[in-house]
Tab-separated table of C-alpha atoms and ligand atoms in Angstrom:
chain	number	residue	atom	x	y	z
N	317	UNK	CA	0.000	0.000	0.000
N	318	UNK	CA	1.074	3.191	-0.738
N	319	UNK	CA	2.347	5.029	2.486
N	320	UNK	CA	2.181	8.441	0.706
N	321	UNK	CA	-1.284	8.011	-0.238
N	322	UNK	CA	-2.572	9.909	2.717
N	323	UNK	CA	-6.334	10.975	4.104
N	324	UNK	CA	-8.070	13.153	1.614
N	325	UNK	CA	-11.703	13.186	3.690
N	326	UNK	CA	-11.844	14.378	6.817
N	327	UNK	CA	-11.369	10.135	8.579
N	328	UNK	CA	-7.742	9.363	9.698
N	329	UNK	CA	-6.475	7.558	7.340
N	330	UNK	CA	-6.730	4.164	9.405
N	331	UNK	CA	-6.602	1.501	6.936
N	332	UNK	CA	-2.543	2.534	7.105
N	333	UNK	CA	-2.454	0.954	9.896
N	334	UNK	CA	-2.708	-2.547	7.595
N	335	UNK	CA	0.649	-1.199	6.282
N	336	UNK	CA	2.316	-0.186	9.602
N	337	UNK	CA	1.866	-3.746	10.829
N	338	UNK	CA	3.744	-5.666	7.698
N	339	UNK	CA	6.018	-3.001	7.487
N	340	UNK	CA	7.214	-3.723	10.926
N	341	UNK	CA	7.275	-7.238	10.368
N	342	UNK	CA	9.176	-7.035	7.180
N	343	UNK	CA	11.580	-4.910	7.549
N	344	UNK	CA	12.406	-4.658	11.572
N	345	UNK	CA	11.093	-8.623	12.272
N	346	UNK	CA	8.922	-6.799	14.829
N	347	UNK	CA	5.432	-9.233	14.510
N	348	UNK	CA	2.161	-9.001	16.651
N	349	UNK	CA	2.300	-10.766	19.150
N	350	UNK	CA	-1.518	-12.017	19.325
N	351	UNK	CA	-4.099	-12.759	16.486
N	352	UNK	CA	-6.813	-10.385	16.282
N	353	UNK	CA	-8.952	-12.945	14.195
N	354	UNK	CA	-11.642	-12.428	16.644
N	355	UNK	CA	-11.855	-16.154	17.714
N	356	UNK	CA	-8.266	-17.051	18.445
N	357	UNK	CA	-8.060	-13.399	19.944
N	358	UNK	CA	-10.446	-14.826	22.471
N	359	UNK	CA	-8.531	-17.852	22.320
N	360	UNK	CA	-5.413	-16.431	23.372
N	361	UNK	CA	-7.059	-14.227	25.619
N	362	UNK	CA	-7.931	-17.108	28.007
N	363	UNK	CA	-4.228	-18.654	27.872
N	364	UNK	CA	-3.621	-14.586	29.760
N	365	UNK	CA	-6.362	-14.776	32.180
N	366	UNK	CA	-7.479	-15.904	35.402
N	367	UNK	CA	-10.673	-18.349	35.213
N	368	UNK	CA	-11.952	-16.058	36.879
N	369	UNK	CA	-11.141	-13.170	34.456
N	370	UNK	CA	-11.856	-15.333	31.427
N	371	UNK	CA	-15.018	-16.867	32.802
N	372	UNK	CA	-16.320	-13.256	33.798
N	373	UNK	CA	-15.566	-11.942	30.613
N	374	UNK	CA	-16.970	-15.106	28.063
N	375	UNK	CA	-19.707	-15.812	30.050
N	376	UNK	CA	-23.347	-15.736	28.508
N	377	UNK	CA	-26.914	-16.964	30.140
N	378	UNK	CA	-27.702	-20.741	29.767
N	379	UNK	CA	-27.128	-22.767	26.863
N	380	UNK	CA	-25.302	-19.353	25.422
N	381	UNK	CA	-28.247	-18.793	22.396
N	382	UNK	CA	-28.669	-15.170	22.574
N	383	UNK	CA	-24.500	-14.701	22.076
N	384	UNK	CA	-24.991	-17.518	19.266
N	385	UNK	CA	-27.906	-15.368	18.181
N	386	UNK	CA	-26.152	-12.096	17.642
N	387	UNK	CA	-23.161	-13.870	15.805
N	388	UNK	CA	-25.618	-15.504	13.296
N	389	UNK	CA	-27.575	-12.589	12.913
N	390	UNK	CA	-24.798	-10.762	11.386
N	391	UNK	CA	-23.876	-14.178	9.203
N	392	UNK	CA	-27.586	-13.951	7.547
N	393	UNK	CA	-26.623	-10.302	6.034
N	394	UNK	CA	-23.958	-9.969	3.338
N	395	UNK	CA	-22.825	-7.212	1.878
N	396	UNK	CA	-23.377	-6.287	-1.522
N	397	UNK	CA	-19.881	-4.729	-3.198
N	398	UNK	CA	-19.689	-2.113	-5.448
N	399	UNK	CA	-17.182	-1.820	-8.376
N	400	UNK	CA	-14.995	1.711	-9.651
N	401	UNK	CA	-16.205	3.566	-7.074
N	402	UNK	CA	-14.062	6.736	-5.909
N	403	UNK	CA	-13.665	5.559	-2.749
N	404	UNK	CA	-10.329	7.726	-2.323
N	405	UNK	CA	-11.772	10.575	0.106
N	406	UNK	CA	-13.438	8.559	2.677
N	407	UNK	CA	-15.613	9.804	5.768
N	408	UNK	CA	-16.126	7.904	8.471
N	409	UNK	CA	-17.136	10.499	10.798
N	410	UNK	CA	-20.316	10.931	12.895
N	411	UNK	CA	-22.245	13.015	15.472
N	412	UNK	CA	-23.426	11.265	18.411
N	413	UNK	CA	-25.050	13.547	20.824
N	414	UNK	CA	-22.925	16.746	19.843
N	415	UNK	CA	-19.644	15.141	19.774
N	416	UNK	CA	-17.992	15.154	16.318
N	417	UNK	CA	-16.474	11.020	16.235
N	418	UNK	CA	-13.609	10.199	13.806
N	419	UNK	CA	-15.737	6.861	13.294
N	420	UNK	CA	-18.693	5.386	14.492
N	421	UNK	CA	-17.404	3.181	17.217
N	422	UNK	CA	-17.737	3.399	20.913
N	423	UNK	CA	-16.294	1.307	24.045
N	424	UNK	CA	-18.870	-0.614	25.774
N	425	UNK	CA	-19.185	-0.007	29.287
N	426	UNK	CA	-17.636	-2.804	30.985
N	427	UNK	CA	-17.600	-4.238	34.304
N	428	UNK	CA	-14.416	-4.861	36.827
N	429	UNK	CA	-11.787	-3.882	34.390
N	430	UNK	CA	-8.976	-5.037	36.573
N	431	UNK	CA	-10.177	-8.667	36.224
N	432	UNK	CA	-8.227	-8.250	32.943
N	433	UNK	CA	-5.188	-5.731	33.495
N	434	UNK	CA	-4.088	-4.542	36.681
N	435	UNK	CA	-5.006	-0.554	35.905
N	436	UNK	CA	-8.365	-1.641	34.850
N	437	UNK	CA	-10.747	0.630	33.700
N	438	UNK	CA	-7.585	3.859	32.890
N	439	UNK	CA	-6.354	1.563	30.268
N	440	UNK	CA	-9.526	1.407	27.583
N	441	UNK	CA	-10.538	4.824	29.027
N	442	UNK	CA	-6.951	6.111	27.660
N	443	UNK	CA	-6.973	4.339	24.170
N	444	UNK	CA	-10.594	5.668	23.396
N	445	UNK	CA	-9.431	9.297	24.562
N	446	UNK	CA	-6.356	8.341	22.289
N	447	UNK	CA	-8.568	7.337	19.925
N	448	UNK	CA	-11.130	9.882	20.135
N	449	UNK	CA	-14.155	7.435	20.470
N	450	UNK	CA	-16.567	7.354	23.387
N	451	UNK	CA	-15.907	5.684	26.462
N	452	UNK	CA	-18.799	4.597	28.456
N	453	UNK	CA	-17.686	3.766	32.021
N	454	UNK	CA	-19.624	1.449	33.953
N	455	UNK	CA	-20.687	2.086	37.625
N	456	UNK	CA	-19.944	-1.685	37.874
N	457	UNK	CA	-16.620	-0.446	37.333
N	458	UNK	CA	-13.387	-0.865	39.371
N	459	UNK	CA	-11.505	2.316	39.031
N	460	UNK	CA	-13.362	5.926	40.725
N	461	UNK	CA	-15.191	7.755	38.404
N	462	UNK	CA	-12.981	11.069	38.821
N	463	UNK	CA	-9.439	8.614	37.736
N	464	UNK	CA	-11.170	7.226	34.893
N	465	UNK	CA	-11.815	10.853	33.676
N	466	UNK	CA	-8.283	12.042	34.332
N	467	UNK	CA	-6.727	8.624	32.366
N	468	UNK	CA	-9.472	9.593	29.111
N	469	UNK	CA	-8.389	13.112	28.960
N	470	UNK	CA	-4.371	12.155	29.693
N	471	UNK	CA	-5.392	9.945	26.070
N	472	UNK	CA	-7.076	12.815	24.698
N	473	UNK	CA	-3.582	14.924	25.042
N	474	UNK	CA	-0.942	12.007	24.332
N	475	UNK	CA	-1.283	13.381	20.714
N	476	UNK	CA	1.305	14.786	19.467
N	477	UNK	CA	1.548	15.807	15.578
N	478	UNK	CA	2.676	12.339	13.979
N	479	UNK	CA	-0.247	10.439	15.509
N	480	UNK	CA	-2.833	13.148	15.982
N	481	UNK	CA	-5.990	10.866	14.873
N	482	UNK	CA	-8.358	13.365	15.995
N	483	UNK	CA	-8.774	16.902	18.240
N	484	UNK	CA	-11.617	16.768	20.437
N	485	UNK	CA	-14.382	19.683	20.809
N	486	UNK	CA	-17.325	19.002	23.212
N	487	UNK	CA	-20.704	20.713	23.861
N	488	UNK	CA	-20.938	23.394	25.913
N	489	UNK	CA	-17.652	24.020	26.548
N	490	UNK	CA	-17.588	21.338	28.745
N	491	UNK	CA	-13.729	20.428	30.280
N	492	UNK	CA	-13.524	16.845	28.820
N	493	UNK	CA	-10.796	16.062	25.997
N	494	UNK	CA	-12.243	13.543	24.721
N	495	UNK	CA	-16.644	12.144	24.776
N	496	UNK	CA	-17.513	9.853	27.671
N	497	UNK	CA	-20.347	8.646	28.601
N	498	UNK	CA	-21.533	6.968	32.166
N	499	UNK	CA	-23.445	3.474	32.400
N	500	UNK	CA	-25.675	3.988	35.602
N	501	UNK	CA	-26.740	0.891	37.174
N	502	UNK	CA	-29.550	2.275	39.793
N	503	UNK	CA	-30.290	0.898	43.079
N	504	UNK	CA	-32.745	2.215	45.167
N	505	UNK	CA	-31.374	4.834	47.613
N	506	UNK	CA	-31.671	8.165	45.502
N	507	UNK	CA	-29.159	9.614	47.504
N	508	UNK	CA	-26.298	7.599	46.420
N	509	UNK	CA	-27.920	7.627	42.780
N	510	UNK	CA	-27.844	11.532	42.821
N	511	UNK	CA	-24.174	11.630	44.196
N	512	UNK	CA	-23.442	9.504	40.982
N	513	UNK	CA	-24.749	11.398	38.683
N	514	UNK	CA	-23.149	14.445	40.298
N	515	UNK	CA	-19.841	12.676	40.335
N	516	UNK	CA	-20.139	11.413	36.503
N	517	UNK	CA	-21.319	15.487	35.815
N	518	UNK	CA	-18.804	16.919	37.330
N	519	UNK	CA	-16.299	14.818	35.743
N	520	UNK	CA	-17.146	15.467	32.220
N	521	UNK	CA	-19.170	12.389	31.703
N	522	UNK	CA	-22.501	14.305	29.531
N	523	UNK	CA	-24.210	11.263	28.357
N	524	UNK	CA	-25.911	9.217	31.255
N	525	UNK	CA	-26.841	5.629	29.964
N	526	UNK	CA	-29.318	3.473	32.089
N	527	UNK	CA	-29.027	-0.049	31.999
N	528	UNK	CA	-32.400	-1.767	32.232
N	529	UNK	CA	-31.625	-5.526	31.307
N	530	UNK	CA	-29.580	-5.985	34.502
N	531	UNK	CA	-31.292	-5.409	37.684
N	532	UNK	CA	-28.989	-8.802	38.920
N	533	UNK	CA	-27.009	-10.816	36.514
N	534	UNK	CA	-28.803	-13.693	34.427
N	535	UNK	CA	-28.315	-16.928	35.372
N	536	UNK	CA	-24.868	-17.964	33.189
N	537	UNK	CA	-23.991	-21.429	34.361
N	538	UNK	CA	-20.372	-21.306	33.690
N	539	UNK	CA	-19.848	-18.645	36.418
N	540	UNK	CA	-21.614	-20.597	38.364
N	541	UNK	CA	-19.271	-23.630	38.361
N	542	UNK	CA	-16.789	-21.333	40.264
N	543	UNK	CA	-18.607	-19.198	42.461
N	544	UNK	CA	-17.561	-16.441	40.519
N	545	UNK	CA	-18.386	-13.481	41.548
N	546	UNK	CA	-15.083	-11.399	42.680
N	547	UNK	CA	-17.244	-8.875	44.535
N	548	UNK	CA	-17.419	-11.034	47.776
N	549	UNK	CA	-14.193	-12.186	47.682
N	550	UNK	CA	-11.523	-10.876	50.153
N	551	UNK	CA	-8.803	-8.707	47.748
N	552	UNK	CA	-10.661	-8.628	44.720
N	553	UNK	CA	-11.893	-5.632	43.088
N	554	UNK	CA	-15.360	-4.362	42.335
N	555	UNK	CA	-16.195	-1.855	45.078
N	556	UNK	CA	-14.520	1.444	43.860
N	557	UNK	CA	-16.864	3.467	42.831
N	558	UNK	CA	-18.945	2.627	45.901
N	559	UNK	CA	-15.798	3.009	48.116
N	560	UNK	CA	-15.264	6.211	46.240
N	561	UNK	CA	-18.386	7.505	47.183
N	562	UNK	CA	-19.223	9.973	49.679
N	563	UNK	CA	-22.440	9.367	50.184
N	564	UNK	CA	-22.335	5.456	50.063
N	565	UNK	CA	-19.457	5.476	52.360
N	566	UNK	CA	-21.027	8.032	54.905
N	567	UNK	CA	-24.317	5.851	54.709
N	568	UNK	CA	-22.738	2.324	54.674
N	569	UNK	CA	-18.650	2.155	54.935
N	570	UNK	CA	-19.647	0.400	58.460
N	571	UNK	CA	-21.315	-1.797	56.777
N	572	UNK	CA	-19.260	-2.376	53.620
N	573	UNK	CA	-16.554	-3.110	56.306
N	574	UNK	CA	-18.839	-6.029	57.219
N	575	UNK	CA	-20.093	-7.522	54.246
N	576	UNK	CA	-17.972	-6.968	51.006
N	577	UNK	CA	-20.852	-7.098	48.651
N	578	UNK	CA	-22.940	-3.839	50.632
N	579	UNK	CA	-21.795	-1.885	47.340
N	580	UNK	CA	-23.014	-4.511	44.975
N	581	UNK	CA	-26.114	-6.221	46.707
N	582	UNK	CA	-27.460	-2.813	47.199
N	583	UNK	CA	-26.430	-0.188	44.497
N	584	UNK	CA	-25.294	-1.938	41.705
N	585	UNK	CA	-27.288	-6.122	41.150
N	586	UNK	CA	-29.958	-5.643	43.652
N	587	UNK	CA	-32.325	-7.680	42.116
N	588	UNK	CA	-35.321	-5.381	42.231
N	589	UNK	CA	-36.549	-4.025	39.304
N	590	UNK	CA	-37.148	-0.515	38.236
N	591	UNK	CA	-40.149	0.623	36.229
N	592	UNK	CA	-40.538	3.519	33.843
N	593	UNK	CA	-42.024	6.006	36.535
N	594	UNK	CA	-38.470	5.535	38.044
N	595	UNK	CA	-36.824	6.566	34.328
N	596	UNK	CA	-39.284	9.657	33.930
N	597	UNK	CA	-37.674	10.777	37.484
N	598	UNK	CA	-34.282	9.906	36.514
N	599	UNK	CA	-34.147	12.002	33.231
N	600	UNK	CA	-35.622	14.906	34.930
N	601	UNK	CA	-32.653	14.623	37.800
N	602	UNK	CA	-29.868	14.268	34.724
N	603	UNK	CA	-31.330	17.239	33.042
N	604	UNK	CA	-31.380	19.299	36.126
N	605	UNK	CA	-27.634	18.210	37.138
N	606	UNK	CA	-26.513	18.631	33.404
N	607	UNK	CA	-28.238	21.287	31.723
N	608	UNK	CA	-30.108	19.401	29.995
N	609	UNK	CA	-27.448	17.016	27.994
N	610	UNK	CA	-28.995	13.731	26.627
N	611	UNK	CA	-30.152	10.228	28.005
N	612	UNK	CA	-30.393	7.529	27.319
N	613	UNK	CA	-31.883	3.629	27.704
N	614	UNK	CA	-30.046	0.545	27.209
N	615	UNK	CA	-31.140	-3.022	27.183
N	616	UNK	CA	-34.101	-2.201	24.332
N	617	UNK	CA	-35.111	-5.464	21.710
N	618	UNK	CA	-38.764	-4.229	20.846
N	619	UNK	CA	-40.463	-1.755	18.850
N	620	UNK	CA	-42.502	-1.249	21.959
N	621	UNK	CA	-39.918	-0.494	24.418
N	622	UNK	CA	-38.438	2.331	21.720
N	623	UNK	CA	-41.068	3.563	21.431
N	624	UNK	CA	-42.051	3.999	25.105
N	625	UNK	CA	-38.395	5.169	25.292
N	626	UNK	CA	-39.324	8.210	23.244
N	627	UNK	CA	-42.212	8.987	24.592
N	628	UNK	CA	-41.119	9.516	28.608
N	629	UNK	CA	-37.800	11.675	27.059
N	630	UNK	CA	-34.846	9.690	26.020
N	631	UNK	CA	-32.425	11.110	23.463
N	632	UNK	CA	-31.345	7.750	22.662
N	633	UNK	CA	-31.727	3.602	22.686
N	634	UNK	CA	-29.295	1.726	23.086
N	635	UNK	CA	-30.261	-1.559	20.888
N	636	UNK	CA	-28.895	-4.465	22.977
N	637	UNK	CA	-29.356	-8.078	24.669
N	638	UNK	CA	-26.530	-7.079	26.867
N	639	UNK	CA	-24.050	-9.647	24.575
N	640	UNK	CA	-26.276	-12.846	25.361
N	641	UNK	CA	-25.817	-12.558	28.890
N	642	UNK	CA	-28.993	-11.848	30.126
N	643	UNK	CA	-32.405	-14.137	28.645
N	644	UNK	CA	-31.033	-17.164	27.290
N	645	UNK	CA	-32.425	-17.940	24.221
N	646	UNK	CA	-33.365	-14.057	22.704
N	647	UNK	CA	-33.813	-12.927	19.629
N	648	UNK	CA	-30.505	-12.004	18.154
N	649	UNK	CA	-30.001	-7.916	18.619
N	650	UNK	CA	-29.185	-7.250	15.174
N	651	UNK	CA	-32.454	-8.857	13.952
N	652	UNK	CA	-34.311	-6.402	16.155
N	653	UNK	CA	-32.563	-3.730	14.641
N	654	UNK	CA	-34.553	-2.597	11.300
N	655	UNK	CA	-38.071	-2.423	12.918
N	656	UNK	CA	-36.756	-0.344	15.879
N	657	UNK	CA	-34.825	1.782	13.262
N	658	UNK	CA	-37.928	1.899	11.333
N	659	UNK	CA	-39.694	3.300	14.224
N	660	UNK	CA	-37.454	5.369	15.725
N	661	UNK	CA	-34.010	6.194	13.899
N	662	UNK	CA	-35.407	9.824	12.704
N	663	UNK	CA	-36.532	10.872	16.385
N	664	UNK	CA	-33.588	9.304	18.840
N	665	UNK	CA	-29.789	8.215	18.511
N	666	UNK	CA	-29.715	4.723	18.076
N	667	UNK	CA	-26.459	2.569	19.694
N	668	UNK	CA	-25.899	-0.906	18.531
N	669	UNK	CA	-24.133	-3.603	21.354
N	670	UNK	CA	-24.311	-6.854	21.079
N	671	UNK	CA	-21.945	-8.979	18.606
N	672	UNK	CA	-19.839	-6.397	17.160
N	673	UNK	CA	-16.401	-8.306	16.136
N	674	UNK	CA	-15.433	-7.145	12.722
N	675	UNK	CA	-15.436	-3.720	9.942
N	676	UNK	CA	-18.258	-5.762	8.610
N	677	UNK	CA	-20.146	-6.109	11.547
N	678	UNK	CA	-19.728	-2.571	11.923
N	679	UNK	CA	-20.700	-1.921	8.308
N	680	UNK	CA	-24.095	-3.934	8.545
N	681	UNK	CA	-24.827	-2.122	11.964
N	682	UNK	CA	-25.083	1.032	10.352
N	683	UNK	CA	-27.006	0.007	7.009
N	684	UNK	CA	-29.774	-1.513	9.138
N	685	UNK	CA	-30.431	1.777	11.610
N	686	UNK	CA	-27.681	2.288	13.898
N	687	UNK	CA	-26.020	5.769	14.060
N	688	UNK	CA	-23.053	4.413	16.497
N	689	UNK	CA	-22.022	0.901	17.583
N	690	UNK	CA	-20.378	-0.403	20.914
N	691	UNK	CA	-17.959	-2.551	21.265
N	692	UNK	CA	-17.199	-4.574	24.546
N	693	UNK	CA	-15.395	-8.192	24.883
N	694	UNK	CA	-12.531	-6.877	21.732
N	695	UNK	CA	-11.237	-4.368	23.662
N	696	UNK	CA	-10.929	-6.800	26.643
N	697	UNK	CA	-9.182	-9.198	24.548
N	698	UNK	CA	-7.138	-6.925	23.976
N	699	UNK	CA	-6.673	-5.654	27.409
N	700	UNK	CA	-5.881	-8.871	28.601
N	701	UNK	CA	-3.008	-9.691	26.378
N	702	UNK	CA	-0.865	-6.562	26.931
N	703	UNK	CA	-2.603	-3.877	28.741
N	704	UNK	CA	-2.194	-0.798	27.106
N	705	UNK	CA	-0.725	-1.535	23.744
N	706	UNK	CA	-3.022	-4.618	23.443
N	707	UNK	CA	-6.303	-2.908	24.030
N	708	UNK	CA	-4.709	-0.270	20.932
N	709	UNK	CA	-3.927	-2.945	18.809
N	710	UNK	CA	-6.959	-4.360	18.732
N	711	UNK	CA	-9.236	-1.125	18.435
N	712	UNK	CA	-6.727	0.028	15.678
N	713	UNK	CA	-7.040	-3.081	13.929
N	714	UNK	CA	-11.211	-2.718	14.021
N	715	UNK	CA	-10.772	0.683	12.955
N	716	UNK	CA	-7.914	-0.259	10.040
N	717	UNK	CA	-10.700	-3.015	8.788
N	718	UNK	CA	-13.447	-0.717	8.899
N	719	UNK	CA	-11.558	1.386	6.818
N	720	UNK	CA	-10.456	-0.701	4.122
N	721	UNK	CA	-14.245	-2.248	3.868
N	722	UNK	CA	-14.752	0.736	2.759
N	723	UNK	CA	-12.533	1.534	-0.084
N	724	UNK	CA	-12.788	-2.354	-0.893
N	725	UNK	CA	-16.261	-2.963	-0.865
N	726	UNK	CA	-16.951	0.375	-2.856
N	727	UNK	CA	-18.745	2.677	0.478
N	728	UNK	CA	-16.766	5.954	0.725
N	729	UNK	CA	-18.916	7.454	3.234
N	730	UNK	CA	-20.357	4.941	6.287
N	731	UNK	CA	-23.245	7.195	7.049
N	732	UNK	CA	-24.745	6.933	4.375
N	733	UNK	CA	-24.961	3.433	3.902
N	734	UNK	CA	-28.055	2.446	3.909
N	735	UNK	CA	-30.331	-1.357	3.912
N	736	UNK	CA	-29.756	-1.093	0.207
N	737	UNK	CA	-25.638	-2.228	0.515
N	738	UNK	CA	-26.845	-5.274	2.586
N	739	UNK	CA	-28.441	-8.519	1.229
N	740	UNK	CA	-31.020	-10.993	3.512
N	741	UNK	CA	-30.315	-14.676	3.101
N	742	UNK	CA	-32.619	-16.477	5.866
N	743	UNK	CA	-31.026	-20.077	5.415
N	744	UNK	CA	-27.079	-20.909	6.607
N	745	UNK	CA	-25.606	-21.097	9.818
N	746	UNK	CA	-22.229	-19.490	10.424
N	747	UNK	CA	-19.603	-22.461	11.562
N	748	UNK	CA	-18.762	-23.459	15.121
N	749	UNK	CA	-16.590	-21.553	17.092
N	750	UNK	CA	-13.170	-22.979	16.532
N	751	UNK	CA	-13.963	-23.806	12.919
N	752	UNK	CA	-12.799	-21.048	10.994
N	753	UNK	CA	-9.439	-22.504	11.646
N	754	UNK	CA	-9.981	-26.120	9.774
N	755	UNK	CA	-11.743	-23.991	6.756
W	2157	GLV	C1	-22.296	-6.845	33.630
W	2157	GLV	O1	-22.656	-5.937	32.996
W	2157	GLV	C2	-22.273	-8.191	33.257
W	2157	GLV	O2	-22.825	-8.516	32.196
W	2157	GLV	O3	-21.710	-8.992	33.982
């Protein structure tokens, strides 16, 4: 590839990266040191981790349908290329909620971070402020809130000329380098909820994302088998953000003293369901703290729940079965997609989760509705291999392949791709895991 033949459209040019990584090889020897084929990245992943960390991470509800769901979703829709198209000044920039995106990508929030590398949730939060992609932080996290700022800005400014991908203006003025976004999961003590959102506010976190498919985890039999749950384990992370808390700790520190799992059993997998009365009152506290900047719902699969979404205020969906792990045997979250778009797309954002492993995946995400897509167990693939520079090889090589999609499948500019570069085939099953390699 021509290294001279550099961005004309306003994307970074990140299908160079394709280059950068043969080049190395060929002439300094220097070779990745993992796959990023998406299967033996996961592969090689576990060889890294714990059980504990692997299980955590791989983990889906029963059988493991809905995860098997999302991955042949994506296999039913192919993509139609297109021939001696200028594809030369590409744009893979977006919007999302004010924020000007190089690309249309986001990191997944993401639970207990150091399960996977020992700085935990600074080390994603630093590649997407490298990056210039959203970073949703989880309140299942296991970093504070205010650190996982300060690491996603320290990204934001690690550019320097020669690998300046993006620069970074957000809404309002607001201090942030770079767009994050906070994952609330809500218990039921508004005090602690309100000293969240305050906390996420007041460190430049102006998207607030509610997680509604989660009220406890879903019954995933292979974390079963080893108890796994690090939160009540002596030494194991998963209470920051509650230890972090002023208001938790003035409330309960006693008590988290006592029993480990006070932060988790009562703020974060509590078990008792919220209703949308409880979202209506929610929004109206973001807006107040914020000024008004957007919200929005995650853990939507029907036309109904979008809907409904819209009607009591959200800014945006996001479209998800929370990666499988949830309801064992749902519909795959890509095939929900198009009739949610269809209802929906012009009057809210739309996020796609659930699947995401490839360009193409990305590619298809978009043509059927999505304006952004997340992307959660790649990046802690990556993560787990080599920290830092894994979790940025990985995202750079899902940005590189987006990229050269593109200019290979004949789609200069991603937003408007549309259902019409796509192509239904109901029949075929994609192969077993582990197969690709005997093809
Ligand atoms: C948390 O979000 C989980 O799926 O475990």
């Amino acid at each position: 590839m021509d290294p001279t033949n550099k961005p004309k459209g306003p994307s970074p040019h990140y299908s160079l990266y394709q280059r950068q990584v043969f080049h190395h090889g060929g002439t300094a020897g220097q070779l990745p040191t993992f796959s990023v084929h998406p299967e033996e990245l996961e592969d090689s992943a576990k060889k890294k981790l714990t059980d504990r960390g692997y299980l955590y991470a791989s983990s889906n509800a029963g059988m493991g349908w809905t995860d098997r769901a999302n991955r042949e979703a994506f296999y039913r829709w192919k993509i139609v290329p297109r021939m001696l198209i200028d594809t030369n000044t590409r744009d893979l920039t977006t919007n999302i909620f004010g924020h000007k995106i190089p690309a249309p990508i986001m990191f997944a929030p993401i639970g207990i971070n150091k399960l996977y590398t020992p700085l935990g949730e600074l080390v994603p939060a630093k590649i997407a402020g490298e990056l210039g992609l959203p970073y949703c932080l989880s309140t299942a996290g296991s970093q504070p809130i205010e650190a996982v700022a300060r690491a996603n800005d320290e990204g934001a400014s690690s550019h320097n000329e020669s690998n300046k991908v993006w620069s970074y203006h957000g809404p309002n003025g607001r201090e942030a380098k770079s767009p994050r976004f906070y994952q609330l999961y809500m218990g039921h003590d508004d005090e602690i909820t309100l000293s969240l959102l305050h906390r996420a506010w007041k460190s430049g976190f102006d998207v607030l994302m509610l997680t509604t498919d989660t009220w406890q985890l879903g019954w995933r039999p292979t974390d079963i088998s080893i108890a796994n749950y690090t939160f009540y384990y002596k030494g194991t992370p998963g209470n920051e953000i509650g230890e972090s808390d002023p208001v938790f700790m003035k409330k309960y520190g006693d008590e988290l003293k006592k029993e480990k799992g006070k932060w988790i059993d009562s703020h974060v997998w509590h078990g008792k369901a919220h209703t949308w009365d409880k979202v209506k009152w929610l929004i109206q506290k973001w807006k107040e703290i914020s000024g008004g900047r957007p919200f929005v719902l995650k853990g939507i699969q029907s036309v109904d729940d979008a809907i409904k979404a819209h009607e009591v205020g959200c800014d945006g969906i996001v479209v998800t079965n929370h990666a499988g792990r949830q309801v064992d045997g749902a519909v795959g979250s890509l095939d929900v997609l198009p009739d949610i778009a269809k209802a929906v797309r012009d009057k809210m954002t739309i996020i796609f989760d659930s699947g995401i492993r490839t360009g193409a995946d990305v590619f298809k995400a978009l043509a059927l509705g999505a304006h952004v897509v997340e992307v959660g167990r790649l990046y802690v693939w990556g993560m787990a291999h080599e920290g830092e520079s894994g979790c940025r090889h990985v995202m750079k090589s899902l940005l590189a392949d987006l990229d050269i999609l593109m200019t290979v499948a004949g789609y200069p500019v991603l937003r408007d791709v549309d259902p019409s570069a796509l192509k239904f085939n109901p029949h075929g099953i994609p192969p077993a895991r582990g197969e690709h390699a005997k093809l």
